[in-house]
CSV table of C-alpha atoms in Angstrom, one decimal:
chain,number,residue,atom,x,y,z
A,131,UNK,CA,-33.7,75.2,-21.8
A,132,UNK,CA,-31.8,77.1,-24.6
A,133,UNK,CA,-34.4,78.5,-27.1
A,134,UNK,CA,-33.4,79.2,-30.9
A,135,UNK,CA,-35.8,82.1,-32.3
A,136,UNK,CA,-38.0,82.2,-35.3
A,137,UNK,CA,-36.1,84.4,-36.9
A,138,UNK,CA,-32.8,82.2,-36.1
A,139,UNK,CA,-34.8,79.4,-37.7
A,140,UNK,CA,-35.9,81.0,-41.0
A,141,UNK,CA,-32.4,82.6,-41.5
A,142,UNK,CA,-30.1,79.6,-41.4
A,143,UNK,CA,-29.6,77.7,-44.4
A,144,UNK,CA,-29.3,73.5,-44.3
A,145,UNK,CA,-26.2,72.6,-46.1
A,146,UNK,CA,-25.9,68.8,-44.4
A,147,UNK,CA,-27.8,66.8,-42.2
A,148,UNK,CA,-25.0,65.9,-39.9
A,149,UNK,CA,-24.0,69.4,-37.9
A,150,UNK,CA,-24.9,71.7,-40.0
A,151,UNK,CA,-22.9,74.7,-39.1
A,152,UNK,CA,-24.6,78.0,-38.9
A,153,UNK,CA,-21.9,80.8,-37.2
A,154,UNK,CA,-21.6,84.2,-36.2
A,155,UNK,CA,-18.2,85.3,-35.7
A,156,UNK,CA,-17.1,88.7,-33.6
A,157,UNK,CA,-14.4,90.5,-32.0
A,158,UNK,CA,-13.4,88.4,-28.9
A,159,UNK,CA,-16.0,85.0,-30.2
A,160,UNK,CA,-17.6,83.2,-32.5
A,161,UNK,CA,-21.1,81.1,-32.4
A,162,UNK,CA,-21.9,78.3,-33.8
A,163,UNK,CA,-25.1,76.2,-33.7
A,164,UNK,CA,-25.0,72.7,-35.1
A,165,UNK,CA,-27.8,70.8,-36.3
A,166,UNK,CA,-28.1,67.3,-36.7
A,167,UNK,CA,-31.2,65.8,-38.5
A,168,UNK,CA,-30.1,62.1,-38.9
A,169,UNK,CA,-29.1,59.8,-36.9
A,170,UNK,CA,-25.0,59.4,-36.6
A,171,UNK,CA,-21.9,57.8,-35.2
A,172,UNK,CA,-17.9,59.1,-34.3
A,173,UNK,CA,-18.7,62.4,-35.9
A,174,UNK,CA,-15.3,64.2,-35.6
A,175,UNK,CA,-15.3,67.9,-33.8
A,176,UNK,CA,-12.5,70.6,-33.0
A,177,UNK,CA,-11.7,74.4,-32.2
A,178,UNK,CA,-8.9,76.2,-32.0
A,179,UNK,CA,-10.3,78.2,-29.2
A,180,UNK,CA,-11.4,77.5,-25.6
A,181,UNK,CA,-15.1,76.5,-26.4
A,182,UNK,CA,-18.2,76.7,-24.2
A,183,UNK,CA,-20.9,74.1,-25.3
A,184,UNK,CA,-24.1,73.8,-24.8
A,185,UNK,CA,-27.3,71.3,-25.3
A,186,UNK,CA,-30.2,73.0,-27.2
A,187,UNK,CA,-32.2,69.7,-28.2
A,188,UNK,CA,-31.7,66.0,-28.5
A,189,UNK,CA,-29.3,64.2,-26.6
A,190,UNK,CA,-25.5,63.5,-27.9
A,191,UNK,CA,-23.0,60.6,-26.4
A,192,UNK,CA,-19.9,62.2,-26.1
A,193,UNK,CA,-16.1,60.4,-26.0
A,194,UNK,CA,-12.8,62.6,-25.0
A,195,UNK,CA,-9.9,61.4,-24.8
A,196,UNK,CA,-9.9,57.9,-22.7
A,197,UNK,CA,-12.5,58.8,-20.4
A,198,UNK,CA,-15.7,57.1,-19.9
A,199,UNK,CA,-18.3,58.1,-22.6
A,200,UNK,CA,-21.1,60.4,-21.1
A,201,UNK,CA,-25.0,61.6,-22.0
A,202,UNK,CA,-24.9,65.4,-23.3
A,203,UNK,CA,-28.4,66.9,-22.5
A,204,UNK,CA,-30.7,70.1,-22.6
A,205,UNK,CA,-29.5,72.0,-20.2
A,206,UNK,CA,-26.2,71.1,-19.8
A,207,UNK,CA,-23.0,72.8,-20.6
A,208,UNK,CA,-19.2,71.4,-21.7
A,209,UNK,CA,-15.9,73.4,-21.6
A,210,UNK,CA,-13.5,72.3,-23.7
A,211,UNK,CA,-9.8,73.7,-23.8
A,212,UNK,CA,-8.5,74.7,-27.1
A,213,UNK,CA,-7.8,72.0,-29.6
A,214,UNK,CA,-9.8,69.3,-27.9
A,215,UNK,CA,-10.8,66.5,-30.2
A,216,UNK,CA,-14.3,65.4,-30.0
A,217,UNK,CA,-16.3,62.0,-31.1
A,218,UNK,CA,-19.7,62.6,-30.8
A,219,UNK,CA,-22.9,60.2,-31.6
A,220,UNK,CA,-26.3,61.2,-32.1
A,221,UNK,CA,-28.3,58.5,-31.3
A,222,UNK,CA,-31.8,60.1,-31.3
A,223,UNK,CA,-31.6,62.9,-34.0
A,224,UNK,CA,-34.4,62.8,-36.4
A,225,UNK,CA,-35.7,65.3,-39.0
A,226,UNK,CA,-38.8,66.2,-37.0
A,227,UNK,CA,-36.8,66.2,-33.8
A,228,UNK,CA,-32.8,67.5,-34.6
A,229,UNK,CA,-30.4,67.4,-32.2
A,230,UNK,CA,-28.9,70.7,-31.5
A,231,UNK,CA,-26.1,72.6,-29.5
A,232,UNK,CA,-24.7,76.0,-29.4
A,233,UNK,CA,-20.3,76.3,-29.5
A,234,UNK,CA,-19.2,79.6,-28.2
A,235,UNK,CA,-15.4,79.9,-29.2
A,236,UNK,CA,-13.8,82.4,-27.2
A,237,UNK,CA,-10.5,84.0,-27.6
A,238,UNK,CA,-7.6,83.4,-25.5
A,239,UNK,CA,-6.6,87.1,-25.5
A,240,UNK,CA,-10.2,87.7,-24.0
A,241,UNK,CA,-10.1,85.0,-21.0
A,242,UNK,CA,-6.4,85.9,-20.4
A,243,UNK,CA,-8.0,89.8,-19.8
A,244,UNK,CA,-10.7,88.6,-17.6
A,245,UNK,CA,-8.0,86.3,-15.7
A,246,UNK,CA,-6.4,89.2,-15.1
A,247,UNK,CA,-9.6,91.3,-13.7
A,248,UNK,CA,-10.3,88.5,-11.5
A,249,UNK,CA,-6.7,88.3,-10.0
A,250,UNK,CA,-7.2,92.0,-9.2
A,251,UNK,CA,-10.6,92.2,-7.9
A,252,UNK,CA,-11.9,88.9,-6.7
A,253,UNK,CA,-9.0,86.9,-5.3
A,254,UNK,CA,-9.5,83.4,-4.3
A,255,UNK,CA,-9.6,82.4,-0.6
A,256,UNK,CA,-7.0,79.6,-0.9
A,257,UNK,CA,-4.4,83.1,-2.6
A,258,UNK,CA,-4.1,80.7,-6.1
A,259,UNK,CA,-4.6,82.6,-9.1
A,260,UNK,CA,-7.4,82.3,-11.0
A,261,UNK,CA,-6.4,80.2,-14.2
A,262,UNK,CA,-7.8,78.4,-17.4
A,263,UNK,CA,-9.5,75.3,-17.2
A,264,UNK,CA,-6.7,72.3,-18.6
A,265,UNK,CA,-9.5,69.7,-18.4
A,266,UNK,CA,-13.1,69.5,-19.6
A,267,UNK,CA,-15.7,70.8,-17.1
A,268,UNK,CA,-19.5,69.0,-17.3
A,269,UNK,CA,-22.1,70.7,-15.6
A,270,UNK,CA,-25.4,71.6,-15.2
A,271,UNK,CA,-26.4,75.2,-16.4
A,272,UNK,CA,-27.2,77.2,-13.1
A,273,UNK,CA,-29.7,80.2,-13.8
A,274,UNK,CA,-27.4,83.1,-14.8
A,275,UNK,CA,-24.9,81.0,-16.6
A,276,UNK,CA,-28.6,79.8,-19.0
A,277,UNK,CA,-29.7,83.8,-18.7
A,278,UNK,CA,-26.1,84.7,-20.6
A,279,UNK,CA,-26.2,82.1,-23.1
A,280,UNK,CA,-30.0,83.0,-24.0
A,281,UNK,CA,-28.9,86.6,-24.5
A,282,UNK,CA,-25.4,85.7,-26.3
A,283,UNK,CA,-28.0,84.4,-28.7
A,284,UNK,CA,-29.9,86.7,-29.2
A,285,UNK,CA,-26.9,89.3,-29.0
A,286,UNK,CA,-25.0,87.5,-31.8
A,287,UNK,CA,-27.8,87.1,-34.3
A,288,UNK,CA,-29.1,90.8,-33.6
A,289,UNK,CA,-28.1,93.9,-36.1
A,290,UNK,CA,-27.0,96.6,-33.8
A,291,UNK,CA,-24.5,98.9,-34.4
A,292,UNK,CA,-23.0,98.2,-30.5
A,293,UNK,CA,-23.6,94.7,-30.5
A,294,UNK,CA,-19.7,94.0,-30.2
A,295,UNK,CA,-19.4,95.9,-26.8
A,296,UNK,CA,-22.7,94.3,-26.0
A,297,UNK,CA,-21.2,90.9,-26.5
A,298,UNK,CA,-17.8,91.9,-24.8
A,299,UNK,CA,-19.4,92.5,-21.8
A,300,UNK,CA,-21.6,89.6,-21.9
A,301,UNK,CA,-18.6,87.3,-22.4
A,302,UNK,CA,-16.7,88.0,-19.2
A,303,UNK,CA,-19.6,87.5,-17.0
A,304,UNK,CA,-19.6,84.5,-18.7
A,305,UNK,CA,-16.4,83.5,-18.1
A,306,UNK,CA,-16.5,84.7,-14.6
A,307,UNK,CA,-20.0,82.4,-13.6
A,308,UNK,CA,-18.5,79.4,-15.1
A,309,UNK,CA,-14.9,79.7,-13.6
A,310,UNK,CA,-16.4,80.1,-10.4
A,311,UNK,CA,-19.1,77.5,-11.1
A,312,UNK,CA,-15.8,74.9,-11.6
A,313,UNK,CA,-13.9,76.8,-8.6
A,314,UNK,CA,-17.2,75.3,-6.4
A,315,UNK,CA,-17.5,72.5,-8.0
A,316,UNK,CA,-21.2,72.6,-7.4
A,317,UNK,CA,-22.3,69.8,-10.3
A,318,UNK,CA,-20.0,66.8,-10.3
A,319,UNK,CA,-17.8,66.5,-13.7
A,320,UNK,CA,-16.7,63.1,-12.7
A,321,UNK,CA,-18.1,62.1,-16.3
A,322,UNK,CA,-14.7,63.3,-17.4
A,323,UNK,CA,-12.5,63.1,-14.3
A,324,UNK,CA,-12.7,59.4,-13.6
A,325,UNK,CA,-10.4,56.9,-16.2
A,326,UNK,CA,-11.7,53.9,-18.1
A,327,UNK,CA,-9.4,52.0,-16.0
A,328,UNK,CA,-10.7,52.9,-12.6
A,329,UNK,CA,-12.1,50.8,-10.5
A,330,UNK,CA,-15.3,53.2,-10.3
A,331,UNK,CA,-16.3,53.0,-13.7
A,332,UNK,CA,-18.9,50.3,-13.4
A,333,UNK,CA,-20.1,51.9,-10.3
A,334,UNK,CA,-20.6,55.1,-12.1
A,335,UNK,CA,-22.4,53.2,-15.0
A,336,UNK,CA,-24.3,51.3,-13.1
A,337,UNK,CA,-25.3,54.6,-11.5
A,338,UNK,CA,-26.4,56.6,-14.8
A,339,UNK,CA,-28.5,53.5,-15.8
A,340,UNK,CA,-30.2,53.2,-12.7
A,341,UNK,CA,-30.6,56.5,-11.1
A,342,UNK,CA,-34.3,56.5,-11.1
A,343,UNK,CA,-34.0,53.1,-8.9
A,344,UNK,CA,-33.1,53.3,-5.0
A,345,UNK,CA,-29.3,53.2,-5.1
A,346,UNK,CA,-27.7,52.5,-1.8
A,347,UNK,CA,-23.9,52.7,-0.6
A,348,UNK,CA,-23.5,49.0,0.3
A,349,UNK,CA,-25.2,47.8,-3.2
A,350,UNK,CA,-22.5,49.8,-4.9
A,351,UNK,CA,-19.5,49.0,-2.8
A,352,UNK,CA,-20.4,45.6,-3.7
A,353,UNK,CA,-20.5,46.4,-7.9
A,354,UNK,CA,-16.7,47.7,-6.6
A,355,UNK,CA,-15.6,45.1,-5.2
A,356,UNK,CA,-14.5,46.6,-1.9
A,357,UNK,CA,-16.1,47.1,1.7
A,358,UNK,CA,-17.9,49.9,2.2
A,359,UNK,CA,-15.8,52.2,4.4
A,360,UNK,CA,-13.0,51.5,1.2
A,361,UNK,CA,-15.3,52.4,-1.2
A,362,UNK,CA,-16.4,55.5,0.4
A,363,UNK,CA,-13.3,56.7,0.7
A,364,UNK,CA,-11.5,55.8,-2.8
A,365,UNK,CA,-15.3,57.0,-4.5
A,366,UNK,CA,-14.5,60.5,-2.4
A,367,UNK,CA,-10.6,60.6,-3.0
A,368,UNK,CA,-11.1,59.8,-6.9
A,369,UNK,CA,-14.4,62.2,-7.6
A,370,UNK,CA,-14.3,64.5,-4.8
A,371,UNK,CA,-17.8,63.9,-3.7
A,372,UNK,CA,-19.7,61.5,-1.5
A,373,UNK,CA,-21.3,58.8,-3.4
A,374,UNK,CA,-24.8,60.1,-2.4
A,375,UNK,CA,-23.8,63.8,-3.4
A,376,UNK,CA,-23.0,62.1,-7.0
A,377,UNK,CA,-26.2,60.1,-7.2
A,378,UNK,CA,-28.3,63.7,-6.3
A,379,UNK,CA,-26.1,65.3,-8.9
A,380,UNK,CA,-27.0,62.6,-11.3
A,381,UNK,CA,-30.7,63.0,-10.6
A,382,UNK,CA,-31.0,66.4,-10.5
A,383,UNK,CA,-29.6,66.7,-14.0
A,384,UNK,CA,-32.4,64.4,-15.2
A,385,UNK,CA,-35.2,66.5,-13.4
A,386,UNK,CA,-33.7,69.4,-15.4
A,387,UNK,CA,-34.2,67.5,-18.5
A,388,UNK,CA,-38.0,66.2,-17.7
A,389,UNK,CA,-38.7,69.9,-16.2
A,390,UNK,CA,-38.6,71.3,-19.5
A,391,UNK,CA,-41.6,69.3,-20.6
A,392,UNK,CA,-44.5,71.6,-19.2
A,393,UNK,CA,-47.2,68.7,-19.0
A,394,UNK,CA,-45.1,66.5,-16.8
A,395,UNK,CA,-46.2,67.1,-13.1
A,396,UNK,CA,-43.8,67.7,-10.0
A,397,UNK,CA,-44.5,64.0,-8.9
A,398,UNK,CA,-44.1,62.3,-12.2
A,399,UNK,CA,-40.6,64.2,-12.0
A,400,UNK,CA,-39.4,63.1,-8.7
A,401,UNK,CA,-40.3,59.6,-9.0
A,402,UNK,CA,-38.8,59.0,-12.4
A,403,UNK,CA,-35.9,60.5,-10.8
A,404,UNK,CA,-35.6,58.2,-7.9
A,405,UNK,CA,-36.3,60.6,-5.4
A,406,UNK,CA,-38.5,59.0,-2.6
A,407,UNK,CA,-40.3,62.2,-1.1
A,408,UNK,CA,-41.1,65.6,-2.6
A,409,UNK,CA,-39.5,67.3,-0.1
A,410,UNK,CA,-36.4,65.6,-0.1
A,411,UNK,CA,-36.0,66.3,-4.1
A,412,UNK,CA,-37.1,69.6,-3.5
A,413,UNK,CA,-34.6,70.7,-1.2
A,414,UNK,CA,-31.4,68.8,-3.5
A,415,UNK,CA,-33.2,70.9,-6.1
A,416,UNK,CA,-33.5,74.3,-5.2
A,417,UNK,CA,-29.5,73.1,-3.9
A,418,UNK,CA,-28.1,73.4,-6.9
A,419,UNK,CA,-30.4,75.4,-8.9
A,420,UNK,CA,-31.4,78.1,-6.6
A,421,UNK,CA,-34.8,77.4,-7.7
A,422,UNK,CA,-37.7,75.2,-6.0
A,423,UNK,CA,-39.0,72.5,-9.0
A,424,UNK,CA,-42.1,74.2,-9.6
A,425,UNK,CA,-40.4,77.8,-10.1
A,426,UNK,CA,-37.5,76.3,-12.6
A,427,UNK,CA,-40.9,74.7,-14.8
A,428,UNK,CA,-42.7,77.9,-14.2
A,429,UNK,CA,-39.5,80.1,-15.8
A,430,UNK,CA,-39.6,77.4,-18.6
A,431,UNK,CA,-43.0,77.6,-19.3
A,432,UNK,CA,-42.1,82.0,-19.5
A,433,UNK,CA,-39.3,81.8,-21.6
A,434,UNK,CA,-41.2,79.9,-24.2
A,435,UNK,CA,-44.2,82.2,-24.2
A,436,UNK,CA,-42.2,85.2,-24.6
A,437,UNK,CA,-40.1,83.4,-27.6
């Protein structure tokens, strides 16, 4: 999880209790952390640059455009093309317990150079071009995506003399890990890639408020309306994943969350996640984090102590 400093803490001044804006702006970004210390409802956000965003504390709903609203989380990450309106409610956000997120705006000049780099040096397999993302991208922070965002933090609030070349340098590996994050495809941003109208849409609902129950393929063909063969294939064709790929997705995004709580234990975790055996959840895991379970909480527990 994202961790805002001491010195972050005491420097920032409270104007509002409904995203209170702190920013840093440089040469090729700017940073923003928002706070929220109330609870709220369809509170209106937009940049004018491509935006990175990512969960510090608390939990937002999020609604863009006419796709299905979605749960925005510690640990997760949102990128947003330029000009993308936003409605956001903050269900939980307390004074004792603020909801917060980090917004890193990033120049279109700057992506446009990287683009460029990457066409030059690290051509895709398939001989496409590597472009902008024209959608919004929901995932899961892998560990060097969360390791450049914890830095960028730090980087932007530091006084250093060469902090601009520091954070130039910073921001195309950036750019680079999430593009080919989103190339992969490794964390299922069907969140934002399936329509209110779909058929799928109670399916995927009845996923999110069930994933800690057993979930099997028949049960949700029948919520679709459709045998199971059909729904396999429409649920593959419209998300471009299996229906159990996107249930383990689903999952391991929670065990993220409850990870970051140092008292929980390993079992607790894979239970409330609807996992059925430790070494089943282990292996989806370390999958898509690179990390076994007890390793990711161990690195939490680190990055704390050395805060």
């Amino acid at each position: 999880m994202i961790h805002l400093s001491e010195h972050f803490l005491k420097g920032r001044r409270l104007e509002t209790l409904v995203e209170n804006q702190t920013s840093y702006f440089m040469n090729n970004a700017a940073m923003h952390v928002f706070e929220t210390h109330e609870q709220a409802k369809t509170v209106l956000l937009k940049f004018e640059q491509p935006v990175l965003a990512s969960m510090i504390q608390g939990k937002k709903i999020m609604h863009l455009r006419d796709y299905e609203s979605f749960d925005f989380l510690p640990g997760e990450s949102l990128v947003l093309p330029a000009n993308e309106s936003m409605c956001i409610d903050f269900p939980e956000a307390m004074a004792k317990n603020p909801t917060r997120c980090l917004a890193m705006a990033i120049s279109e000049d700057k992506i446009d150079k990287v683009l460029q780099f990457m066409n030059e040096n690290m051509p895709k397999d398939s001989r496409e071009d590597w472009g902008i993302m024209d959608y919004n991208f929901h995932f899961v922070n892998d560990r060097g995506i969360f390791q450049i965002i914890q830095r960028l933090l730090f980087l932007f609030t530091e006084d250093h003399p060469s902090k601009d070349i520091f954070v130039d340098n910073m921001l195309r590996e950036l750019i680079i890990r999430v593009l080919q994050s989103n190339e992969r495809k490794i964390y299922s941003n069907a969140t934002l890639s399936i329509k209110s109208e779909s058929r799928l849409t109670e399916v995927i609902r009845y996923i999110r408020n069930n994933v800690h129950k057993s979930l099997q393929v028949e049960q949700l063909s029948k919520i679709a309306c459709m045998s199971v063969s059909n729904f396999y294939r429409t649920f593959k064709s419209e998300l471009g994943i299996s229906p159990v790929e996107f249930i383990n997705n689903e999952r391991i995004k929670l065990a993220v969350g409850l990870l970051q709580d140092p008292n929980r234990s390993i079992k607790d975790v894979y239970l409330d996640c609807g996992f059925e055996s430790r070494s089943y959840f282990n292996r989806v895991f370390k999958t898509r984090q690179n990390l076994a379970p007890g390793e990711y909480q161990s690195k939490i527990k680190k990055s704390r102590l050395l805060d």
